[in-house]
Amino acid sequence: MKKLISLGGAIAIAIMTATIGHAETVNVAVATNFTAPMRAIAEVFEQATGHRLKLAFGSSGKLFAQIQNGAPFQVFLSADGVKPEKLERAALTVPGSRFTYALGTLVLWSATPGFVDDKGEILTQGDFKHLALANPKLAPYGASAIETMAALGVKNQLNPKLVLGENVSQTYQFVATGNAELGFVALSQVIKDGRIAEGSAWIVPAELHSPIRQDAVLLASGKDNAAAQALVDYLKSGKAAAVIRNYGYGLPH
Amino acid sequence: MLSQANLTAILLTLKLAVIVTLLLLLVGTPIAWWLANTRSRLKEPIEALVALPIVLPPSVLGFYLLVAMGPNGPIGKLTQSLGLGTLPFTFSGLVVASVCYSLPFVVQPIQNAFAAIEGQLLESAATLRAGPWDRFFTVAVPLAFPGFLTGGILGFAHTVGEFGVVLMIGGNIPRETRVASVQIYDYVEALEYADAHWLAGTMLGFSFIVLLTLYLFNRGKKSPL
C-alpha cells in the first residue's frame, strides 16, 4: 500500500512538472493608466514563457500603501518615479532593479470634434466653463498639465475653471460625459490604432513639461521568482516596446 | 492638529449633511407615509427604487449621476433649460446626489415607524373629527418620532461618510466639493499619512459618537433599525 501511494505521488509530480514545466506565477501591481497595454503584454508574455501573470490594477498611491503593508506583489508598475524610489529607500525592492518602462504623453482632449485646435490655442481663448485634469498632487499627468499651463502663461486665468479627477481615468470620464468641455488626459486613453479615436485633441509638446516617467521595480518578494525576473526583462525588450508605443507612450532612449 | 484645509473640508461636509438631512426629511416623509399605507401595485417597485442605493456600489450611482446630470443627460438638459447650467462640480450637484444616495436610510426607518402605528389610533382620532392633516401631525408624527430620529441621524451620518458618489461628480474643488472623505483619500494617495490620520481619526470618533447616541436613545425601545 505504501508503495502504491508513493508511486501515485511520483506519477502526480511527474504529470505536474510535465504540464507546468518551470512555470511560475507573478502577482503584478499595475497603475491603472497602463491597464490596456499591460493586458496586451501579459497575453504575449504568458504564451512565450508559460509563466502566469496575475494583474492587479489600481492607483499608484493605493498600490504603494498595499505593498508597504505586505501585499503579495512581486513587480510594481507605477504611474510615476516617486513611489518606486520610496519603496527602494525602504528596502522593499531588489536593489538596482528600478527602470523606466514608459513615458506618458499628455494630451488636451475634448469629446467634441473641432473643439480643441491642434496648437492648443483654445487655452488662451478660454471659451469654456470647465477644464478637467488629474489631481496634480496625486497624478503625474495632472502635475504636467499644471506645468504646461504655467509655461503657456495661462495658469492663473484658468485656475477658477479647473476640476480635478482623482486620476486620469476619472478625468477622462469628466470630459467623455461632456461635463467638462475639455481636459488634460493621457494620449493612451484617446488613441486607437495610432490615431485620436474621437473628439479633438492637441498633443502637448514634450518641452512644455517635465517628462512623465513611469517606473517599474522588482519587489523584494520577487527576488527568487524566475517569472518576475522574466517579466522585468520582457518589459525592456523590443517586443514590449512596440506594444507600449502603440498605446501612445514614449520610451526612454 | 487639524490643519486649515482639514477644517474647511469638515465644515463643508457638515454644511452638506445638514442641508441634505433637512431635504430628506421633507422629501422622505411623504414617500414613507405613502409606502406604509398604500395598497397600490406600485408599492414594491417604488420600494425597490428607493432601496437601490443600499445595494449599488457608489461608483455605479456616481457614474450614472455624472451621465444623467451632464449636458447630454436628462437632468442636465432640464437644469440647462431652467438656466441653472449643469450640476456636476457644484455644491448643488453634491446636494442632489447625496439626497439620492441617502434616501433609503431616511425613508426606511420612517416607513417602519409609520407602519407600526396601530390603525385604531388613527381611526379614533378620525371619529373625534380630526381631519387628515391633523391626524398626521398630531397622532402619526409624534408616534413615529423614533423613526424620524433614526432616519435623520442615519441620513446625516451617511452623507458625512459618502465617498464614491462625491468623487465621481465632485471635481475635488476646495470649499465647493472637496468634502472630508475625498480629502482623506487625497492624503492617503499622496502618502501624507499624518494628515490622513488626523482627519480620518476625527471622522472615526464622530461616527462612533453619532451611532452611540442613537443606540442609547433607542435603548429599551423597539428599534426601527
Tab-separated table of C-alpha atoms in Angstrom:
chain	number	residue	atom	x	y	z
A	1	MET	CA	0.000	0.000	0.000
A	2	LYS	CA	2.768	2.379	0.945
A	3	LYS	CA	4.483	1.646	-2.319
A	4	LEU	CA	1.312	2.298	-4.224
A	5	ILE	CA	0.898	5.680	-2.566
A	6	SER	CA	4.458	6.737	-3.275
A	7	LEU	CA	4.097	5.527	-6.852
A	8	GLY	CA	0.920	7.549	-7.194
A	9	GLY	CA	2.712	10.553	-5.718
A	10	ALA	CA	5.573	10.173	-8.129
A	11	ILE	CA	3.228	9.978	-11.101
A	12	ALA	CA	1.310	13.026	-9.918
A	13	ILE	CA	4.517	15.011	-9.539
A	14	ALA	CA	5.708	13.832	-12.951
A	15	ILE	CA	2.453	14.921	-14.585
A	16	MET	CA	2.528	18.275	-12.858
A	17	THR	CA	6.090	19.066	-13.827
A	18	ALA	CA	5.459	17.894	-17.365
A	19	THR	CA	2.479	20.169	-17.887
A	20	ILE	CA	3.666	23.205	-15.967
A	21	GLY	CA	7.373	22.939	-16.668
A	22	HIS	CA	9.226	25.696	-14.846
A	23	ALA	CA	6.246	27.982	-14.974
A	24	GLU	CA	5.634	30.261	-12.042
A	25	THR	CA	3.016	32.827	-11.163
A	26	VAL	CA	3.763	36.518	-10.654
A	27	ASN	CA	1.495	38.992	-8.936
A	28	VAL	CA	1.917	42.317	-10.684
A	29	ALA	CA	0.661	45.643	-9.332
A	30	VAL	CA	-0.073	47.953	-12.270
A	31	ALA	CA	-1.030	51.636	-12.339
A	32	THR	CA	-4.489	51.998	-13.879
A	33	ASN	CA	-3.345	54.147	-16.799
A	34	PHE	CA	-1.265	51.222	-18.079
A	35	THR	CA	-4.158	48.722	-17.991
A	36	ALA	CA	-4.670	48.237	-21.726
A	37	PRO	CA	-1.024	47.849	-22.785
A	38	MET	CA	-0.298	45.612	-19.790
A	39	ARG	CA	-3.123	43.267	-20.739
A	40	ALA	CA	-1.741	43.043	-24.265
A	41	ILE	CA	1.798	42.476	-22.981
A	42	ALA	CA	0.619	39.834	-20.493
A	43	GLU	CA	-1.040	37.787	-23.200
A	44	VAL	CA	2.078	37.587	-25.354
A	45	PHE	CA	4.353	37.104	-22.339
A	46	GLU	CA	2.334	34.173	-20.994
A	47	GLN	CA	2.301	32.468	-24.379
A	48	ALA	CA	6.002	32.974	-24.916
A	49	THR	CA	7.217	31.903	-21.462
A	50	GLY	CA	4.491	29.704	-19.965
A	51	HIS	CA	4.600	31.844	-16.818
A	52	ARG	CA	1.341	33.193	-15.456
A	53	LEU	CA	0.673	36.821	-14.585
A	54	LYS	CA	-1.904	37.925	-12.068
A	55	LEU	CA	-2.522	41.595	-12.748
A	56	ALA	CA	-3.890	43.912	-10.067
A	57	PHE	CA	-4.813	47.371	-11.309
A	58	GLY	CA	-5.141	50.391	-9.045
A	59	SER	CA	-3.898	53.894	-8.418
A	60	SER	CA	-0.193	54.017	-7.668
A	61	GLY	CA	-0.785	55.558	-4.235
A	62	LYS	CA	-3.098	52.727	-3.207
A	63	LEU	CA	-0.808	50.033	-4.584
A	64	PHE	CA	2.121	51.693	-2.792
A	65	ALA	CA	0.265	51.576	0.533
A	66	GLN	CA	-0.622	47.928	-0.055
A	67	ILE	CA	2.972	46.958	-0.900
A	68	GLN	CA	4.232	48.823	2.150
A	69	ASN	CA	1.833	46.776	4.232
A	70	GLY	CA	2.908	43.426	2.898
A	71	ALA	CA	0.701	42.877	-0.153
A	72	PRO	CA	1.927	39.816	-2.093
A	73	PHE	CA	3.137	41.586	-5.249
A	74	GLN	CA	6.433	40.765	-6.923
A	75	VAL	CA	6.516	43.504	-9.560
A	76	PHE	CA	5.203	47.069	-9.344
A	77	LEU	CA	4.499	49.257	-12.389
A	78	SER	CA	3.911	52.732	-11.008
A	79	ALA	CA	2.462	55.762	-12.778
A	80	ASP	CA	5.408	57.827	-11.598
A	81	GLY	CA	9.016	57.597	-10.468
A	82	VAL	CA	8.479	58.738	-6.881
A	83	LYS	CA	6.777	55.689	-5.426
A	84	PRO	CA	9.166	53.000	-6.711
A	85	GLU	CA	12.012	55.179	-5.420
A	86	LYS	CA	10.392	55.413	-1.984
A	87	LEU	CA	9.973	51.643	-1.855
A	88	GLU	CA	13.610	51.316	-2.856
A	89	ARG	CA	14.711	53.546	0.014
A	90	ALA	CA	12.559	51.476	2.381
A	91	ALA	CA	14.498	48.386	1.237
A	92	LEU	CA	11.335	46.750	-0.105
A	93	THR	CA	12.756	46.237	-3.600
A	94	VAL	CA	15.551	44.298	-5.252
A	95	PRO	CA	18.395	46.870	-5.326
A	96	GLY	CA	19.133	48.308	-8.756
A	97	SER	CA	16.010	46.877	-10.357
A	98	ARG	CA	14.176	50.174	-10.901
A	99	PHE	CA	13.752	51.268	-14.528
A	100	THR	CA	11.525	53.469	-16.687
A	101	TYR	CA	9.137	51.264	-18.658
A	102	ALA	CA	7.138	54.030	-20.359
A	103	LEU	CA	6.974	57.784	-20.821
A	104	GLY	CA	3.500	59.231	-20.637
A	105	THR	CA	2.257	61.611	-23.322
A	106	LEU	CA	-0.046	64.423	-22.251
A	107	VAL	CA	-2.892	65.462	-24.495
A	108	LEU	CA	-5.518	68.195	-24.292
A	109	TRP	CA	-8.695	66.478	-25.374
A	110	SER	CA	-12.364	67.270	-25.961
A	111	ALA	CA	-15.147	64.840	-26.804
A	112	THR	CA	-16.475	67.449	-29.255
A	113	PRO	CA	-14.902	67.320	-32.723
A	114	GLY	CA	-13.226	70.569	-33.728
A	115	PHE	CA	-13.274	71.996	-30.196
A	116	VAL	CA	-9.563	71.696	-29.436
A	117	ASP	CA	-7.325	73.157	-32.143
A	118	ASP	CA	-4.049	71.445	-32.986
A	119	LYS	CA	-1.959	74.174	-31.321
A	120	GLY	CA	-3.825	74.339	-28.023
A	121	GLU	CA	-4.826	77.980	-28.586
A	122	ILE	CA	-8.188	77.235	-27.008
A	123	LEU	CA	-6.387	77.524	-23.646
A	124	THR	CA	-5.587	81.210	-24.207
A	125	GLN	CA	-9.002	81.994	-25.650
A	126	GLY	CA	-10.615	80.296	-22.668
A	127	ASP	CA	-14.081	79.920	-24.162
A	128	PHE	CA	-15.235	77.093	-21.861
A	129	LYS	CA	-16.512	76.556	-18.337
A	130	HIS	CA	-14.617	73.517	-17.085
A	131	LEU	CA	-11.131	72.266	-17.768
A	132	ALA	CA	-10.526	68.831	-16.261
A	133	LEU	CA	-7.186	67.481	-15.147
A	134	ALA	CA	-5.954	64.789	-12.794
A	135	ASN	CA	-5.214	65.988	-9.262
A	136	PRO	CA	-1.669	67.398	-9.659
A	137	LYS	CA	-0.837	66.350	-6.109
A	138	LEU	CA	-1.537	62.699	-6.910
A	139	ALA	CA	-1.064	62.141	-10.611
A	140	PRO	CA	1.957	62.975	-12.776
A	141	TYR	CA	-0.370	63.778	-15.688
A	142	GLY	CA	-2.021	66.436	-13.534
A	143	ALA	CA	1.314	67.901	-12.463
A	144	SER	CA	2.410	68.074	-16.111
A	145	ALA	CA	-0.848	69.773	-17.056
A	146	ILE	CA	-0.174	72.477	-14.452
A	147	GLU	CA	3.386	72.907	-15.778
A	148	THR	CA	2.031	73.214	-19.307
A	149	MET	CA	-0.458	75.916	-18.347
A	150	ALA	CA	2.265	77.758	-16.447
A	151	ALA	CA	4.586	77.547	-19.464
A	152	LEU	CA	1.829	78.996	-21.652
A	153	GLY	CA	1.203	81.744	-19.090
A	154	VAL	CA	-2.492	80.862	-18.686
A	155	LYS	CA	-2.431	79.113	-15.324
A	156	ASN	CA	-3.841	81.955	-13.213
A	157	GLN	CA	-6.648	82.834	-15.589
A	158	LEU	CA	-7.674	79.169	-15.906
A	159	ASN	CA	-7.489	78.382	-12.184
A	160	PRO	CA	-11.203	79.009	-11.442
A	161	LYS	CA	-12.213	76.648	-14.255
A	162	LEU	CA	-10.240	73.624	-13.104
A	163	VAL	CA	-11.954	70.448	-11.961
A	164	LEU	CA	-9.824	67.625	-10.620
A	165	GLY	CA	-10.233	63.919	-11.211
A	166	GLU	CA	-8.567	61.597	-8.740
A	167	ASN	CA	-6.568	60.187	-11.659
A	168	VAL	CA	-6.543	60.337	-15.456
A	169	SER	CA	-9.292	57.714	-15.774
A	170	GLN	CA	-11.742	59.876	-13.892
A	171	THR	CA	-10.540	62.987	-15.721
A	172	TYR	CA	-11.270	61.169	-18.967
A	173	GLN	CA	-14.805	60.416	-17.657
A	174	PHE	CA	-15.406	64.093	-16.857
A	175	VAL	CA	-14.544	65.017	-20.446
A	176	ALA	CA	-16.142	61.997	-22.157
A	177	THR	CA	-19.509	62.706	-20.483
A	178	GLY	CA	-19.303	66.348	-21.600
A	179	ASN	CA	-19.396	67.713	-18.056
A	180	ALA	CA	-16.027	69.307	-18.726
A	181	GLU	CA	-15.705	70.656	-22.267
A	182	LEU	CA	-12.056	69.664	-22.373
A	183	GLY	CA	-9.308	68.241	-20.222
A	184	PHE	CA	-5.745	67.011	-19.949
A	185	VAL	CA	-5.657	63.218	-20.259
A	186	ALA	CA	-3.162	60.563	-21.299
A	187	LEU	CA	-2.698	60.046	-25.019
A	188	SER	CA	-3.015	56.311	-24.322
A	189	GLN	CA	-6.663	56.866	-23.361
A	190	VAL	CA	-7.787	58.513	-26.591
A	191	ILE	CA	-5.587	56.793	-29.158
A	192	LYS	CA	-6.736	53.858	-31.211
A	193	ASP	CA	-4.624	52.318	-33.973
A	194	GLY	CA	-2.266	55.281	-33.805
A	195	ARG	CA	-4.967	57.948	-34.241
A	196	ILE	CA	-7.142	60.065	-31.963
A	197	ALA	CA	-10.273	57.904	-31.949
A	198	GLU	CA	-12.905	60.598	-31.327
A	199	GLY	CA	-13.345	64.256	-30.485
A	200	SER	CA	-10.479	66.672	-30.939
A	201	ALA	CA	-7.064	66.878	-29.339
A	202	TRP	CA	-3.786	68.700	-29.032
A	203	ILE	CA	-0.778	66.538	-28.208
A	204	VAL	CA	1.130	68.706	-25.738
A	205	PRO	CA	4.760	69.146	-26.903
A	206	ALA	CA	7.123	67.358	-24.514
A	207	GLU	CA	9.203	70.518	-23.902
A	208	LEU	CA	6.281	72.257	-22.152
A	209	HIS	CA	6.518	69.971	-19.113
A	210	SER	CA	8.935	67.635	-17.380
A	211	PRO	CA	8.808	64.052	-18.653
A	212	ILE	CA	6.103	61.747	-17.253
A	213	ARG	CA	8.383	58.908	-16.235
A	214	GLN	CA	6.586	55.711	-15.298
A	215	ASP	CA	8.936	53.481	-13.332
A	216	ALA	CA	8.743	49.783	-12.569
A	217	VAL	CA	10.565	47.902	-9.861
A	218	LEU	CA	11.178	44.302	-8.827
A	219	LEU	CA	9.909	43.947	-5.274
A	220	ALA	CA	11.831	42.137	-2.553
A	221	SER	CA	9.347	39.242	-2.563
A	222	GLY	CA	10.099	38.686	-6.269
A	223	LYS	CA	13.816	38.208	-5.702
A	224	ASP	CA	13.818	34.443	-6.248
A	225	ASN	CA	10.868	34.324	-8.596
A	226	ALA	CA	12.110	33.414	-12.073
A	227	ALA	CA	8.882	34.616	-13.661
A	228	ALA	CA	9.147	38.041	-12.034
A	229	GLN	CA	12.673	38.461	-13.404
A	230	ALA	CA	11.487	37.232	-16.804
A	231	LEU	CA	8.697	39.802	-16.832
A	232	VAL	CA	11.086	42.635	-15.986
A	233	ASP	CA	13.370	41.535	-18.833
A	234	TYR	CA	10.416	41.237	-21.181
A	235	LEU	CA	9.227	44.773	-20.361
A	236	LYS	CA	12.630	46.046	-21.506
A	237	SER	CA	12.516	44.048	-24.755
A	238	GLY	CA	11.778	45.317	-28.254
A	239	LYS	CA	8.549	43.312	-28.420
A	240	ALA	CA	7.136	45.061	-25.356
A	241	ALA	CA	8.421	48.407	-26.658
A	242	ALA	CA	6.348	48.041	-29.819
A	243	VAL	CA	3.186	47.418	-27.793
A	244	ILE	CA	3.942	50.283	-25.392
A	245	ARG	CA	4.488	52.736	-28.313
A	246	ASN	CA	1.322	51.529	-29.992
A	247	TYR	CA	-0.680	52.600	-26.930
A	248	GLY	CA	0.580	56.167	-27.097
A	249	TYR	CA	3.511	56.008	-24.688
A	250	GLY	CA	7.091	57.008	-25.377
A	251	LEU	CA	10.180	55.148	-24.260
A	252	PRO	CA	13.405	56.414	-22.703
A	253	HIS	CA	16.377	56.450	-25.061
B	1	MET	CA	-3.564	69.379	14.908
B	2	LEU	CA	-6.298	69.748	12.341
B	3	SER	CA	-4.979	71.951	9.548
B	4	GLN	CA	-6.907	74.805	7.948
B	5	ALA	CA	-7.558	72.619	4.893
B	6	ASN	CA	-8.997	69.885	7.103
B	7	LEU	CA	-11.248	72.336	8.949
B	8	THR	CA	-12.512	73.693	5.639
B	9	ALA	CA	-13.315	70.159	4.472
B	10	ILE	CA	-15.077	69.304	7.747
B	11	LEU	CA	-17.190	72.472	7.667
B	12	LEU	CA	-18.159	71.833	4.051
B	13	THR	CA	-19.085	68.245	4.931
B	14	LEU	CA	-21.260	69.355	7.856
B	15	LYS	CA	-22.975	72.005	5.709
B	16	LEU	CA	-23.730	69.370	3.067
B	17	ALA	CA	-25.008	66.860	5.642
B	18	VAL	CA	-27.300	69.385	7.366
B	19	ILE	CA	-28.881	70.571	4.108
B	20	VAL	CA	-29.262	67.027	2.792
B	21	THR	CA	-30.820	65.751	6.039
B	22	LEU	CA	-33.400	68.555	6.118
B	23	LEU	CA	-34.279	67.959	2.460
B	24	LEU	CA	-34.525	64.207	3.053
B	25	LEU	CA	-36.920	64.603	5.990
B	26	LEU	CA	-39.032	66.839	3.770
B	27	VAL	CA	-38.972	64.535	0.732
B	28	GLY	CA	-38.719	61.224	2.579
B	29	THR	CA	-41.695	61.663	4.926
B	30	PRO	CA	-44.452	61.681	2.260
B	31	ILE	CA	-42.757	58.779	0.464
B	32	ALA	CA	-42.551	56.817	3.734
B	33	TRP	CA	-46.184	57.623	4.594
B	34	TRP	CA	-47.394	56.553	1.167
B	35	LEU	CA	-45.331	53.320	1.260
B	36	ALA	CA	-46.594	52.498	4.758
B	37	ASN	CA	-50.269	52.907	3.839
B	38	THR	CA	-50.722	52.172	0.160
B	39	ARG	CA	-52.122	49.006	-1.365
B	40	SER	CA	-51.068	50.112	-4.824
B	41	ARG	CA	-49.288	47.728	-7.142
B	42	LEU	CA	-46.641	50.391	-7.476
B	43	LYS	CA	-45.625	49.931	-3.852
B	44	GLU	CA	-42.987	47.247	-4.398
B	45	PRO	CA	-41.394	48.843	-7.477
B	46	ILE	CA	-41.123	52.187	-5.635
B	47	GLU	CA	-39.739	50.450	-2.550
B	48	ALA	CA	-37.123	48.717	-4.682
B	49	LEU	CA	-36.229	52.003	-6.372
B	50	VAL	CA	-35.788	53.769	-3.032
B	51	ALA	CA	-33.613	50.928	-1.702
B	52	LEU	CA	-31.287	50.829	-4.752
B	53	PRO	CA	-28.517	52.994	-3.250
B	54	ILE	CA	-28.104	50.447	-0.450
B	55	VAL	CA	-27.065	47.720	-2.851
B	56	LEU	CA	-25.469	49.694	-5.696
B	57	PRO	CA	-21.764	50.451	-5.496
B	58	PRO	CA	-21.394	54.243	-5.109
B	59	SER	CA	-19.228	54.246	-8.228
B	60	VAL	CA	-22.191	52.969	-10.265
B	61	LEU	CA	-24.540	55.538	-8.790
B	62	GLY	CA	-21.921	58.267	-9.239
B	63	PHE	CA	-21.283	57.326	-12.833
B	64	TYR	CA	-24.971	57.329	-13.764
B	65	LEU	CA	-25.467	60.644	-11.984
B	66	LEU	CA	-22.476	62.081	-13.854
B	67	VAL	CA	-24.010	60.991	-17.151
B	68	ALA	CA	-27.583	61.992	-16.220
B	69	MET	CA	-26.590	65.422	-14.893
B	70	GLY	CA	-24.175	66.082	-17.775
B	71	PRO	CA	-25.012	68.359	-20.713
B	72	ASN	CA	-26.464	65.439	-22.719
B	73	GLY	CA	-28.292	63.703	-19.846
B	74	PRO	CA	-31.987	64.173	-18.945
B	75	ILE	CA	-31.299	66.003	-15.661
B	76	GLY	CA	-28.606	68.104	-17.323
B	77	LYS	CA	-30.957	69.118	-20.130
B	78	LEU	CA	-33.607	70.084	-17.589
B	79	THR	CA	-31.272	72.181	-15.416
B	80	GLN	CA	-29.862	73.859	-18.512
B	81	SER	CA	-33.300	74.748	-19.821
B	82	LEU	CA	-34.058	76.263	-16.408
B	83	GLY	CA	-30.937	78.401	-16.808
B	84	LEU	CA	-29.107	76.639	-13.970
B	85	GLY	CA	-26.299	75.165	-16.044
B	86	THR	CA	-25.156	71.638	-15.222
B	87	LEU	CA	-24.823	70.224	-11.715
B	88	PRO	CA	-21.552	68.251	-11.592
B	89	PHE	CA	-18.633	70.096	-9.955
B	90	THR	CA	-21.015	72.273	-7.896
B	91	PHE	CA	-22.197	72.161	-4.288
B	92	SER	CA	-25.812	71.918	-5.504
B	93	GLY	CA	-24.794	68.872	-7.523
B	94	LEU	CA	-23.466	67.246	-4.355
B	95	VAL	CA	-26.725	68.019	-2.563
B	96	VAL	CA	-28.803	66.377	-5.323
B	97	ALA	CA	-26.521	63.346	-5.467
B	98	SER	CA	-26.443	62.938	-1.684
B	99	VAL	CA	-30.240	63.122	-1.476
B	100	CYS	CA	-30.430	60.214	-3.941
B	101	TYR	CA	-27.719	58.318	-2.133
B	102	SER	CA	-29.044	58.739	1.420
B	103	LEU	CA	-32.766	58.448	0.613
B	104	PRO	CA	-33.272	54.820	1.757
B	105	PHE	CA	-31.518	55.450	5.068
B	106	VAL	CA	-34.173	58.056	5.895
B	107	VAL	CA	-37.255	56.569	4.234
B	108	GLN	CA	-36.973	53.047	5.638
B	109	PRO	CA	-36.921	53.837	9.386
B	110	ILE	CA	-39.754	56.373	8.989
B	111	GLN	CA	-41.780	53.938	6.889
B	112	ASN	CA	-41.320	51.198	9.509
B	113	ALA	CA	-42.338	53.589	12.275
B	114	PHE	CA	-45.477	54.638	10.378
B	115	ALA	CA	-46.347	51.007	9.669
B	116	ALA	CA	-46.063	50.179	13.378
B	117	ILE	CA	-48.765	52.678	14.346
B	118	GLU	CA	-51.955	50.856	15.154
B	119	GLY	CA	-54.731	51.732	12.744
B	120	GLN	CA	-57.236	52.053	15.582
B	121	LEU	CA	-55.461	55.115	16.936
B	122	LEU	CA	-55.879	56.993	13.680
B	123	GLU	CA	-59.482	55.785	13.378
B	124	SER	CA	-60.311	57.000	16.875
B	125	ALA	CA	-58.788	60.347	16.012
B	126	ALA	CA	-60.970	60.419	12.909
B	127	THR	CA	-64.131	59.706	14.943
B	128	LEU	CA	-63.124	62.621	17.167
B	129	ARG	CA	-63.318	64.713	13.992
B	130	ALA	CA	-59.600	65.183	13.463
B	131	GLY	CA	-59.006	65.930	9.767
B	132	PRO	CA	-56.358	64.007	7.786
B	133	TRP	CA	-53.640	66.684	8.272
B	134	ASP	CA	-54.474	66.965	11.946
B	135	ARG	CA	-54.306	63.173	12.358
B	136	PHE	CA	-50.974	63.099	10.539
B	137	PHE	CA	-49.288	65.842	12.542
B	138	THR	CA	-50.783	65.294	15.998
B	139	VAL	CA	-51.024	61.490	16.029
B	140	ALA	CA	-48.841	59.832	13.403
B	141	VAL	CA	-45.748	62.059	13.551
B	142	PRO	CA	-45.351	62.050	17.366
B	143	LEU	CA	-45.852	58.263	17.472
B	144	ALA	CA	-43.315	57.776	14.698
B	145	PHE	CA	-40.793	60.137	16.283
B	146	PRO	CA	-38.111	57.474	16.954
B	147	GLY	CA	-38.285	56.594	13.255
B	148	PHE	CA	-37.717	60.228	12.297
B	149	LEU	CA	-34.794	60.443	14.700
B	150	THR	CA	-33.193	57.267	13.401
B	151	GLY	CA	-33.789	58.285	9.784
B	152	GLY	CA	-32.426	61.777	10.351
B	153	ILE	CA	-29.289	60.551	12.092
B	154	LEU	CA	-28.634	57.801	9.560
B	155	GLY	CA	-29.183	60.164	6.627
B	156	PHE	CA	-26.850	62.700	8.205
B	157	ALA	CA	-24.164	60.125	9.007
B	158	HIS	CA	-24.311	58.520	5.580
B	159	THR	CA	-23.976	61.883	3.876
B	160	VAL	CA	-20.933	62.673	6.012
B	161	GLY	CA	-19.395	59.311	5.170
B	162	GLU	CA	-20.209	59.318	1.493
B	163	PHE	CA	-17.208	58.999	-0.781
B	164	GLY	CA	-17.697	57.240	-4.100
B	165	VAL	CA	-20.501	59.423	-5.414
B	166	VAL	CA	-18.793	62.676	-4.422
B	167	LEU	CA	-15.575	61.507	-6.008
B	168	MET	CA	-17.353	60.758	-9.271
B	169	ILE	CA	-19.247	64.021	-9.667
B	170	GLY	CA	-17.455	66.464	-7.363
B	171	GLY	CA	-14.353	67.536	-9.249
B	172	ASN	CA	-12.480	67.975	-5.951
B	173	ILE	CA	-12.867	71.759	-5.736
B	174	PRO	CA	-11.839	73.310	-2.372
B	175	ARG	CA	-14.739	74.945	-0.448
B	176	GLU	CA	-17.173	73.703	-3.097
B	177	THR	CA	-16.952	69.915	-3.450
B	178	ARG	CA	-13.854	68.725	-1.556
B	179	VAL	CA	-15.519	67.045	1.430
B	180	ALA	CA	-13.710	65.252	4.245
B	181	SER	CA	-13.861	61.741	2.781
B	182	VAL	CA	-12.339	62.938	-0.501
B	183	GLN	CA	-9.693	64.903	1.377
B	184	ILE	CA	-8.686	61.765	3.310
B	185	TYR	CA	-8.410	59.825	0.080
B	186	ASP	CA	-6.151	62.548	-1.351
B	187	TYR	CA	-3.877	62.406	1.689
B	188	VAL	CA	-3.549	58.644	1.523
B	189	GLU	CA	-2.868	58.702	-2.210
B	190	ALA	CA	-0.278	61.447	-1.753
B	191	LEU	CA	1.374	59.404	1.028
B	192	GLU	CA	0.651	62.206	3.533
B	193	TYR	CA	-0.325	59.743	6.205
B	194	ALA	CA	-0.064	62.135	9.190
B	195	ASP	CA	-2.716	64.472	7.785
B	196	ALA	CA	-4.782	61.449	6.792
B	197	HIS	CA	-4.690	60.176	10.377
B	198	TRP	CA	-5.888	63.469	11.828
B	199	LEU	CA	-8.883	63.725	9.574
B	200	ALA	CA	-9.690	60.011	9.497
B	201	GLY	CA	-9.428	59.800	13.294
B	202	THR	CA	-11.806	62.741	13.654
B	203	MET	CA	-14.298	61.033	11.331
B	204	LEU	CA	-13.972	57.771	13.231
B	205	GLY	CA	-14.660	59.429	16.581
B	206	PHE	CA	-17.530	61.401	15.121
B	207	SER	CA	-19.196	58.349	13.591
B	208	PHE	CA	-18.868	56.396	16.821
B	209	ILE	CA	-20.457	59.194	18.858
B	210	VAL	CA	-23.344	59.531	16.387
B	211	LEU	CA	-24.126	55.819	16.475
B	212	LEU	CA	-23.668	55.602	20.242
B	213	THR	CA	-26.140	58.453	20.740
B	214	LEU	CA	-28.625	56.690	18.502
B	215	TYR	CA	-28.323	53.352	20.295
B	216	LEU	CA	-28.509	54.971	23.749
B	217	PHE	CA	-31.664	56.772	22.714
B	218	ASN	CA	-33.203	53.580	21.377
B	219	ARG	CA	-32.265	51.616	24.482
B	220	GLY	CA	-35.231	49.638	25.729
B	221	LYS	CA	-37.345	50.727	22.792
B	222	LYS	CA	-38.134	48.593	19.815
B	223	SER	CA	-35.531	49.929	17.459
B	224	PRO	CA	-36.827	50.669	13.982
B	225	LEU	CA	-33.333	49.814	12.687
